[in-house]
Short mmCIF file of C-alpha atoms in Angstrom, two decimals:
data_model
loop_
_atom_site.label_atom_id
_atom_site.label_comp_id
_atom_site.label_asym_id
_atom_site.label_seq_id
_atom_site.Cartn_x
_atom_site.Cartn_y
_atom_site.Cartn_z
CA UNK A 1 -9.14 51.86 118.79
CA UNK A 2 -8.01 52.43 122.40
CA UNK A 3 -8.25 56.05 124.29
CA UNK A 4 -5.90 56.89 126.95
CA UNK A 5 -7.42 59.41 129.89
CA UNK A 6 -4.80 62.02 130.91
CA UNK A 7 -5.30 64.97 133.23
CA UNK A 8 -4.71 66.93 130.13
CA UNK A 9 -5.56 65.59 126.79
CA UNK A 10 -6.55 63.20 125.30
CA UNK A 11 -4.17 59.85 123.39
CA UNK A 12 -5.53 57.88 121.22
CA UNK A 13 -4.33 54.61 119.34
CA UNK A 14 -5.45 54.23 115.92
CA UNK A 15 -6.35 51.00 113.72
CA UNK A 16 -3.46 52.13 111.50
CA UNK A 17 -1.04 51.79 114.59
CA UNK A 18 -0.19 55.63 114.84
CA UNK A 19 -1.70 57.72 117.61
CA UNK A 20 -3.77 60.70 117.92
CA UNK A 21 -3.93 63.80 120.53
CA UNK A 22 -6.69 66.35 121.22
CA UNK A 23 -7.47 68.46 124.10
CA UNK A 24 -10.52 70.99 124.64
CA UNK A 25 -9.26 74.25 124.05
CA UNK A 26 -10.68 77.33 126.40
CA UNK A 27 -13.08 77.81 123.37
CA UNK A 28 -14.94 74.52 124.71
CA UNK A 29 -13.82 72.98 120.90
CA UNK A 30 -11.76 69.92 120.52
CA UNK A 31 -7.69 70.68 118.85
CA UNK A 32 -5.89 68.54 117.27
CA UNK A 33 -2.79 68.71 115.07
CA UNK A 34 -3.33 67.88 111.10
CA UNK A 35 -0.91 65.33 111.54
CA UNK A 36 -0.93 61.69 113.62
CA UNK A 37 2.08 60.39 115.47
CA UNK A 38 4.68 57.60 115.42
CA UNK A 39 4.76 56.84 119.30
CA UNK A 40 2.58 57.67 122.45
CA UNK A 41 5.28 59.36 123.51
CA UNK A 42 5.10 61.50 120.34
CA UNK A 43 1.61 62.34 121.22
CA UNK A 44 2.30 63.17 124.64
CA UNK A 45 4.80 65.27 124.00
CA UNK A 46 2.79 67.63 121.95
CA UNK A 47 0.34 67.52 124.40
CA UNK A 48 2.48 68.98 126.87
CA UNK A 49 3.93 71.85 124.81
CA UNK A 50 0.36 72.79 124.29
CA UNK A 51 -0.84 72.84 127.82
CA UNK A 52 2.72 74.93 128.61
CA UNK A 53 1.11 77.04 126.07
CA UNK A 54 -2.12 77.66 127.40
CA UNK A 55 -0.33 78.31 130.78
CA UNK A 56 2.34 81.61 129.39
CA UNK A 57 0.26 85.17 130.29
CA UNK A 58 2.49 86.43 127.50
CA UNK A 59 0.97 84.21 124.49
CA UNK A 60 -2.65 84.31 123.25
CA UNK A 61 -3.63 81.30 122.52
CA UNK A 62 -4.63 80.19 118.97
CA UNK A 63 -5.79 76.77 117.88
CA UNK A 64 -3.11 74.47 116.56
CA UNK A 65 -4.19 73.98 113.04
CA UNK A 66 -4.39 77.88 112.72
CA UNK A 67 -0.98 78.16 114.19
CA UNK A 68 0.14 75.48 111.36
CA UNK A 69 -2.01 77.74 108.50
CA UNK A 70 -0.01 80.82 109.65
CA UNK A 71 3.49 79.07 109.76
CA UNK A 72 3.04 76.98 106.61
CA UNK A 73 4.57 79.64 103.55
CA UNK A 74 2.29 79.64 100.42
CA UNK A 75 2.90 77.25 97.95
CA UNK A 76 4.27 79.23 94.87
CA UNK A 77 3.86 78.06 91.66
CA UNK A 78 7.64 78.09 90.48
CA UNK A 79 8.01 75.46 93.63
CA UNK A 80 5.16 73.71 92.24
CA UNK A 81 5.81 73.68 88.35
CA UNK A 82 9.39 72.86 89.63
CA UNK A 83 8.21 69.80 91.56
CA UNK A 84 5.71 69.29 88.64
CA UNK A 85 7.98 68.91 85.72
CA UNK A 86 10.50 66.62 88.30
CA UNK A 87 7.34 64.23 88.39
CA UNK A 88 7.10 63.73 84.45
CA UNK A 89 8.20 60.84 82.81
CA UNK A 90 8.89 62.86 79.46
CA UNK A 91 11.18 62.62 76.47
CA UNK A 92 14.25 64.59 76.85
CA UNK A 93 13.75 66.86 73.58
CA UNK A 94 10.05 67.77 75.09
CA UNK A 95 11.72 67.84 78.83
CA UNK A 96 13.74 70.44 77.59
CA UNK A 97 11.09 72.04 75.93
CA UNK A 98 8.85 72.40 78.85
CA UNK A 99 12.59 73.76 80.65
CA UNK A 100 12.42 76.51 78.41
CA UNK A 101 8.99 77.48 78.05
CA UNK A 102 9.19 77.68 82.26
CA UNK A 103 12.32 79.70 82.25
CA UNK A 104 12.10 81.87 79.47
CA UNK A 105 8.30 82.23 79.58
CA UNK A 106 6.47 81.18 82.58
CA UNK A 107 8.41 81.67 85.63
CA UNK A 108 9.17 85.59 85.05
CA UNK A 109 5.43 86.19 85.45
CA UNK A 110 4.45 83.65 87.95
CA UNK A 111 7.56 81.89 89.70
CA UNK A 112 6.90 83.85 93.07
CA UNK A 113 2.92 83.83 93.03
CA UNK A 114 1.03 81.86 95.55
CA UNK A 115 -0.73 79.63 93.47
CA UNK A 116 -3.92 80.44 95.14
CA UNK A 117 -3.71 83.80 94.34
CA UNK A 118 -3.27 83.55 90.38
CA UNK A 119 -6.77 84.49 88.86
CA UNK A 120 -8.32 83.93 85.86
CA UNK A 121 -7.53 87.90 84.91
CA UNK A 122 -3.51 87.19 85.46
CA UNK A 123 -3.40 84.26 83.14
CA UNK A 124 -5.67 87.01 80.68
CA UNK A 125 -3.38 89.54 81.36
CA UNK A 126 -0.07 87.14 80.47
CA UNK A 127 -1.98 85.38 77.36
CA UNK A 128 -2.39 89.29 76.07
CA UNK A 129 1.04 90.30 76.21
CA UNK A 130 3.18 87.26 75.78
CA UNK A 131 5.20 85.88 72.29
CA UNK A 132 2.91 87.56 70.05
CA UNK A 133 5.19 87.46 67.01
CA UNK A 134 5.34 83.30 68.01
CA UNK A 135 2.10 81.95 68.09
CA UNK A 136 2.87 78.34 67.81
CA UNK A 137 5.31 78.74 71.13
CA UNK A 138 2.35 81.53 72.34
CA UNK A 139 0.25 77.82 72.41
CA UNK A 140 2.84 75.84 73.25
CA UNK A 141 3.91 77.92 76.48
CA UNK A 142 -0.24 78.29 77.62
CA UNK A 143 -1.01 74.46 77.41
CA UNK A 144 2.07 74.22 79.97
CA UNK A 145 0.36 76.62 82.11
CA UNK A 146 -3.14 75.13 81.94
CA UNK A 147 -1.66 71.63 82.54
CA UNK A 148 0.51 73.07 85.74
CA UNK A 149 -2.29 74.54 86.93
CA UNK A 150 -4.80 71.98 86.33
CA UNK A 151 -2.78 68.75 88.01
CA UNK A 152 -2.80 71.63 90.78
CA UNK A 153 -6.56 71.58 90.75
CA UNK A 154 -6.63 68.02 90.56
CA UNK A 155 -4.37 67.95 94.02
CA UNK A 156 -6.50 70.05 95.82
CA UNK A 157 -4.01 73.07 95.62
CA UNK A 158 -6.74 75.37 93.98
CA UNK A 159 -10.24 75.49 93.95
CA UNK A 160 -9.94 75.92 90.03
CA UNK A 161 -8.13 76.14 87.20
CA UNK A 162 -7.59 79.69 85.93
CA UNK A 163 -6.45 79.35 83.10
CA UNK A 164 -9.41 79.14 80.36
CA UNK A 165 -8.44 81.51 77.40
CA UNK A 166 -10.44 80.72 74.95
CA UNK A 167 -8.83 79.70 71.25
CA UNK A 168 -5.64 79.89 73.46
CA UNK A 169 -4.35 76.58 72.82
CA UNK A 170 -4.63 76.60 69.21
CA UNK A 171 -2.39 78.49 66.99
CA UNK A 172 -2.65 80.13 63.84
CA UNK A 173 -0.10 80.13 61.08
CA UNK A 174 1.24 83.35 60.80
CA UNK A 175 1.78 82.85 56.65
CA UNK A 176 0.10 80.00 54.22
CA UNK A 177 3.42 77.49 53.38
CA UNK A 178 4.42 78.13 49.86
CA UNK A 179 5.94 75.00 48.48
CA UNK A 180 8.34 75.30 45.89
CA UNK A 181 7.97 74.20 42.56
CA UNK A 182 9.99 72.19 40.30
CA UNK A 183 12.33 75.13 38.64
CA UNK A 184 12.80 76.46 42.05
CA UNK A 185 13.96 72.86 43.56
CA UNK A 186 16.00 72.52 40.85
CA UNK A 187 17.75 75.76 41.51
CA UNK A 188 17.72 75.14 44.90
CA UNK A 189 19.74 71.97 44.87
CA UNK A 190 22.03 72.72 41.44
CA UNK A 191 23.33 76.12 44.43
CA UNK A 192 23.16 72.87 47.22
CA UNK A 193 27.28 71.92 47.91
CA UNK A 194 27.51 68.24 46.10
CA UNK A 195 27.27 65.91 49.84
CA UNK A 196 23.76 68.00 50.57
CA UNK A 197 22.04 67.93 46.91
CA UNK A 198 20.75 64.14 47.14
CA UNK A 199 19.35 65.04 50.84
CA UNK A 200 17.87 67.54 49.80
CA UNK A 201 15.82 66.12 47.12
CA UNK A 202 15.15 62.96 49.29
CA UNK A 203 13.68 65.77 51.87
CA UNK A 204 11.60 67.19 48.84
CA UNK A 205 10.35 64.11 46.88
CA UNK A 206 10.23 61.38 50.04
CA UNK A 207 8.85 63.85 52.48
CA UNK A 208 11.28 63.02 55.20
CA UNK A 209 11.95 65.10 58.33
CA UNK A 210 14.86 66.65 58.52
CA UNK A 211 15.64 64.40 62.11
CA UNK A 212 15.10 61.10 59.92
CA UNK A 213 17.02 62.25 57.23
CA UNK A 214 20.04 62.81 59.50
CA UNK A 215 19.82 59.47 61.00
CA UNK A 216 19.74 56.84 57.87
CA UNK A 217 21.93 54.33 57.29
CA UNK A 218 23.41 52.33 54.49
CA UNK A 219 21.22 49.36 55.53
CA UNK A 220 18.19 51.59 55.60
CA UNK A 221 18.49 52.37 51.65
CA UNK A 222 17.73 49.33 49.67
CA UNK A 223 18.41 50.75 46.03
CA UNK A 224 17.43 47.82 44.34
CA UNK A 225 13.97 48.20 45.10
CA UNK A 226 13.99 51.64 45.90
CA UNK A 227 13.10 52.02 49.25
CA UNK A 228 14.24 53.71 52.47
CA UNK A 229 13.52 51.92 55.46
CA UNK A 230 12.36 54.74 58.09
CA UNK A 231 12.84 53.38 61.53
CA UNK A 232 14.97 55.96 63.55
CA UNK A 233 15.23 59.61 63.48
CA UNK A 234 17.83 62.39 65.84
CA UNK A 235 17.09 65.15 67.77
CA UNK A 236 19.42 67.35 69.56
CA UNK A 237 17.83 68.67 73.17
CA UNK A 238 20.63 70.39 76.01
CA UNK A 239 23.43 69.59 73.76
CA UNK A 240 22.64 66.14 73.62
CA UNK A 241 22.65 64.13 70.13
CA UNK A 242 20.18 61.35 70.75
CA UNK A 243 18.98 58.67 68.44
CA UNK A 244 15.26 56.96 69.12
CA UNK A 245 12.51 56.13 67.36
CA UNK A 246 9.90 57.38 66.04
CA UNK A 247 6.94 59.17 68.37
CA UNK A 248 4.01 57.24 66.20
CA UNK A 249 3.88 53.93 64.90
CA UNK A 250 3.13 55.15 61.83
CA UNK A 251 6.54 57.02 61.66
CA UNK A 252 7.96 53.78 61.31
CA UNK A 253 7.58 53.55 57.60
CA UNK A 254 8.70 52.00 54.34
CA UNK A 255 9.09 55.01 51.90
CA UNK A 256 9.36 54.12 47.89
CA UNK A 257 11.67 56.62 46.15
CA UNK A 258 10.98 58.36 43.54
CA UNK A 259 12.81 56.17 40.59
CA UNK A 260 14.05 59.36 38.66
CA UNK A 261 16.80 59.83 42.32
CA UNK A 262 17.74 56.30 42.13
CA UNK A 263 21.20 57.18 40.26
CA UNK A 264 21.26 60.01 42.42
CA UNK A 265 20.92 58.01 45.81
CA UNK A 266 23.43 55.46 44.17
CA UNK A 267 26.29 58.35 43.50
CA UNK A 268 25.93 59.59 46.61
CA UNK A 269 26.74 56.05 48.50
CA UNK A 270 29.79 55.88 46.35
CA UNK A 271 30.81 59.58 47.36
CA UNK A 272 29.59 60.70 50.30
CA UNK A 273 27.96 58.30 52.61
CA UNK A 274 29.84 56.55 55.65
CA UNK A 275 31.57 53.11 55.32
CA UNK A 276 30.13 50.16 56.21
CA UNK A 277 26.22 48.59 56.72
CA UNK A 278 25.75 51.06 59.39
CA UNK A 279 27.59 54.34 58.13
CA UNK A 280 25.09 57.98 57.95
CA UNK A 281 23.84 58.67 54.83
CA UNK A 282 24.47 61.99 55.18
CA UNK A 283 27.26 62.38 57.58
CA UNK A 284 28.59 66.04 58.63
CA UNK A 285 31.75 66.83 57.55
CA UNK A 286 34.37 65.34 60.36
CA UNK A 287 31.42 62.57 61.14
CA UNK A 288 28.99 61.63 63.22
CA UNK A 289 25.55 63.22 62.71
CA UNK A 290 24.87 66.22 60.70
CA UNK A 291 23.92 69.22 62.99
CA UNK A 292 20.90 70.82 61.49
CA UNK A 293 22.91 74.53 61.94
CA UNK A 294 25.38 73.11 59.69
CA UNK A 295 22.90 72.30 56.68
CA UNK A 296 20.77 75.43 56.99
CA UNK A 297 23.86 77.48 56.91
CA UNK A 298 24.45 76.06 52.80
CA UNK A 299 20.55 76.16 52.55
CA UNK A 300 20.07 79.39 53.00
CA UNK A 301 22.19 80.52 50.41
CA UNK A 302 20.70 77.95 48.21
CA UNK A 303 17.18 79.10 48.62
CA UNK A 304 18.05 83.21 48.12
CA UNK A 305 20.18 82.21 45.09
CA UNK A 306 16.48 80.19 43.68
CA UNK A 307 14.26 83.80 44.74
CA UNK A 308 12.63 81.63 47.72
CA UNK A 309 14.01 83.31 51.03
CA UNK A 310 10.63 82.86 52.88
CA UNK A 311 11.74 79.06 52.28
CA UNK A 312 12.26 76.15 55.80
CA UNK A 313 14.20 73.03 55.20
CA UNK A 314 10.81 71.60 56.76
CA UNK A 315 8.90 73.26 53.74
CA UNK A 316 10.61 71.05 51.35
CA UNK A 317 8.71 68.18 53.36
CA UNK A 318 5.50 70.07 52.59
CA UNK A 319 6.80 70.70 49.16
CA UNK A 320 6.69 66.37 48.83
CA UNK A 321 3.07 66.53 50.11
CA UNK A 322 1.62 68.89 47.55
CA UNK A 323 3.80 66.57 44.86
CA UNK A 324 2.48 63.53 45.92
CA UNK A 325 -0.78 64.53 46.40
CA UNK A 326 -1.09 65.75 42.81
CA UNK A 327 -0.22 62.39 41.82
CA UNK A 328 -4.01 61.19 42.98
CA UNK A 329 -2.52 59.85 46.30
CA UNK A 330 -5.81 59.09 48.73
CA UNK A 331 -5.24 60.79 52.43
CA UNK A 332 -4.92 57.84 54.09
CA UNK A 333 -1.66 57.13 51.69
CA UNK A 334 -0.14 60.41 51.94
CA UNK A 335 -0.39 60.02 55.70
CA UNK A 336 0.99 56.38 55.19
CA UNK A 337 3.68 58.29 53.27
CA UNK A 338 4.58 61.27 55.19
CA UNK A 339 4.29 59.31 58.36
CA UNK A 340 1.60 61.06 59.95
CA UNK A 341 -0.80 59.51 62.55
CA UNK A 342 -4.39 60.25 61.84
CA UNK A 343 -6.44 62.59 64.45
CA UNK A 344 -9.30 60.57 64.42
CA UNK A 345 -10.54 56.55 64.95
CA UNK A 346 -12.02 56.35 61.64
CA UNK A 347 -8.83 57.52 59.67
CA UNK A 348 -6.61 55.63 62.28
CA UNK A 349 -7.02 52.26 61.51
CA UNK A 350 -6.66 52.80 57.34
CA UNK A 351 -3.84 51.35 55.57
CA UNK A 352 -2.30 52.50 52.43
CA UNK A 353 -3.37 49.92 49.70
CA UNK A 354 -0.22 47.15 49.34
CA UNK A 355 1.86 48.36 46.72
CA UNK A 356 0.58 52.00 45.88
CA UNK A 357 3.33 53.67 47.51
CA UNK A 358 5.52 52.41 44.77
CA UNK A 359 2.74 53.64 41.99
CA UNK A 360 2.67 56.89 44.02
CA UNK A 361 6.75 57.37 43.44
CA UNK A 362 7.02 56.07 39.57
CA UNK A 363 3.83 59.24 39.35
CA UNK A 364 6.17 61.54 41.23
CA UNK A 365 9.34 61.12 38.42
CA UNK A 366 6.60 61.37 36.07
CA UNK A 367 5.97 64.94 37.40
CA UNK A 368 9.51 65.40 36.02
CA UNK A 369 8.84 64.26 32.60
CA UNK A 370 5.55 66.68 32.54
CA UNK A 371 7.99 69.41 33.36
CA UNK A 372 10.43 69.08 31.10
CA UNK A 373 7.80 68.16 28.30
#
């Protein structure tokens, strides 16, 4: 490391190649700049701004990191959640989630704040007044926060995380799920238009998601076994159809039907389904991929015409659950199922036992017989 003596200064060479300066300012302390140099000639002329510095009767002289503390603007936490979210290699559906839960939710109350200066009682304050009639988004919108504000901490930005709400990440159901039980399914898809009725029972008795529902193919249904092959499932995020797979492994799943649909499924590949090994299932009207506006719009009108208004398209997934777990299904086969990855090690490495699925479906049109009986 070599050291240059000046008349004013001090230049110094350093083992990564780049080159320091320091003088002794009139407080008998050594000044430097928080940064290094390219060039000597970098360094020197820095050193002679300074000393012109020292030498104007109409400045006070400060020391040069305090000079950069006062000129450097507070880093605000829209600039950082901005630069944060840039950073993320994320799916575009939760992308655009995060979007929105910054715009809509986050940046009104903190976008201009020095990140520094949000405390503990701010994020308290927000937490208290924010999507109270949404407490799933409520959650949704304070992990965001805690994670911003955290990878923050992490970076040295803050001395610590304020956001700790306690229970605030977890949110409760506003209402128990009601499934729907066999007369009211039945109602529900005899009011169903005729291209909708077989999805809908599929959604019902198979459990599927409305997203993987939208996105079979002829060559995912094998009715001679009757199976569907789940490997793919839509989502719409910023206007964008986009087709991917699965977010688990375990969404990627072979799913017996029910035989009592079989006809059903069979009709509706005659009448309604797409041409060809790779035509939708259950294409919208003109084509292409059904938009989930355009089926709620028919299932609300089916579910008020069976007396079950409080009723989701997703409930009829639920609805599947409670069916199939009536049947004697185990957990780990319901998960197998539904498609569910398990929370913890010792559930996530069980199987479904080879062949109950199908036993679980012929139970399920047994159901039918029971109710009719």
């Amino acid at each position: 490391m070599g050291q240059r003596k000046r008349g004013f200064g001090q230049i110094t060479k350093l083992p990564s190649g780049r080159y320091r300066a320091r003088y002794t300012g009139p407080d008998g302390q050594r000044h430097s700049p928080r940064y290094t140099f390219d060039t000597a000639l970098d360094a020197e002329a820095w050193l002679t701004a300074e000393r012109r510095l020292l030498a104007d009767p109409d400045r006070e002289w400060t020391p040069p990191k305090q000079r950069e503390n006062a000129d450097r603007a507070p880093l605000t936490f829209g600039a950082y959640a901005e630069k944060w979210l840039a950073g993320r290699s994320l799916e575009v559906r939760t992308r655009a989630h995060y979007r929105n839960l910054l715009d809509q939710h986050l940046l009104p109350a903190f976008e201009d704040r020095p990140l520094r200066r949000i405390t503990h009682d701010d994020v308290v304050e927000w937490h208290a007044t924010t999507l109270l009639d949404r407490p799933t988004l409520r959650s949704h919108a304070y992990g965001l926060l805690r994670t911003i504000l955290g990878s923050a901490e992490k970076a040295d930005l803050i001395a610590k995380n304020p956001a700790y709400v306690r229970g605030a990440g977890n949110a409760k159901r506003v209402k128990r799920i009601k499934p729907a039980t066999l007369p009211e399914l039945e109602a529900i898809v005899t009011a169903m238009p005729d291209r909708y009725k077989t999805m809908t029972l599929l959604a019902a008795w198979c459990g599927l998601r409305f997203g993987e529902l939208a996105e079979l193919r002829r060559g995912d249904v094998n009715t001679r076994d009757g199976v569907l092959h789940v490997r793919r499932g839509v989502v719409r995020a910023d206007g964008a159809t986009i087709v991917k797979r699965p977010k688990s492994d375990a969404g990627v799943r072979d799913v017996a039907i029910p035989p009592h649909l079989l006809p059903m499924v069979r009709e509706h590949l005659l009448q309604h389904a797409e041409a060809g090994k790779d035509g939708l299932l259950f294409p919208a009207k003109g084509g292409g991929h059904l938009a989930p506006s355009s089926l709620y719009r028919v299932f609300y009108r089916a579910r008020d015409a069976a007396g079950r208004p409080d009723l989701r398209w997703h409930d009829l997934r639920h609805t599947g659950a409670v069916l199939a777990a009536q049947t004697g299904a185990t957990l780990a086969e319901l998960m197998a199922r539904l498609g569910h990855s398990t929370p913890g090690a010792a559930l996530r490495y069980q199987h479904a036992a080879q062949g109950r699925d199908m036993e679980i479906a012929r139970k399920l049109s047994a159901l039918v017989g029971g109710a009719d009986a």
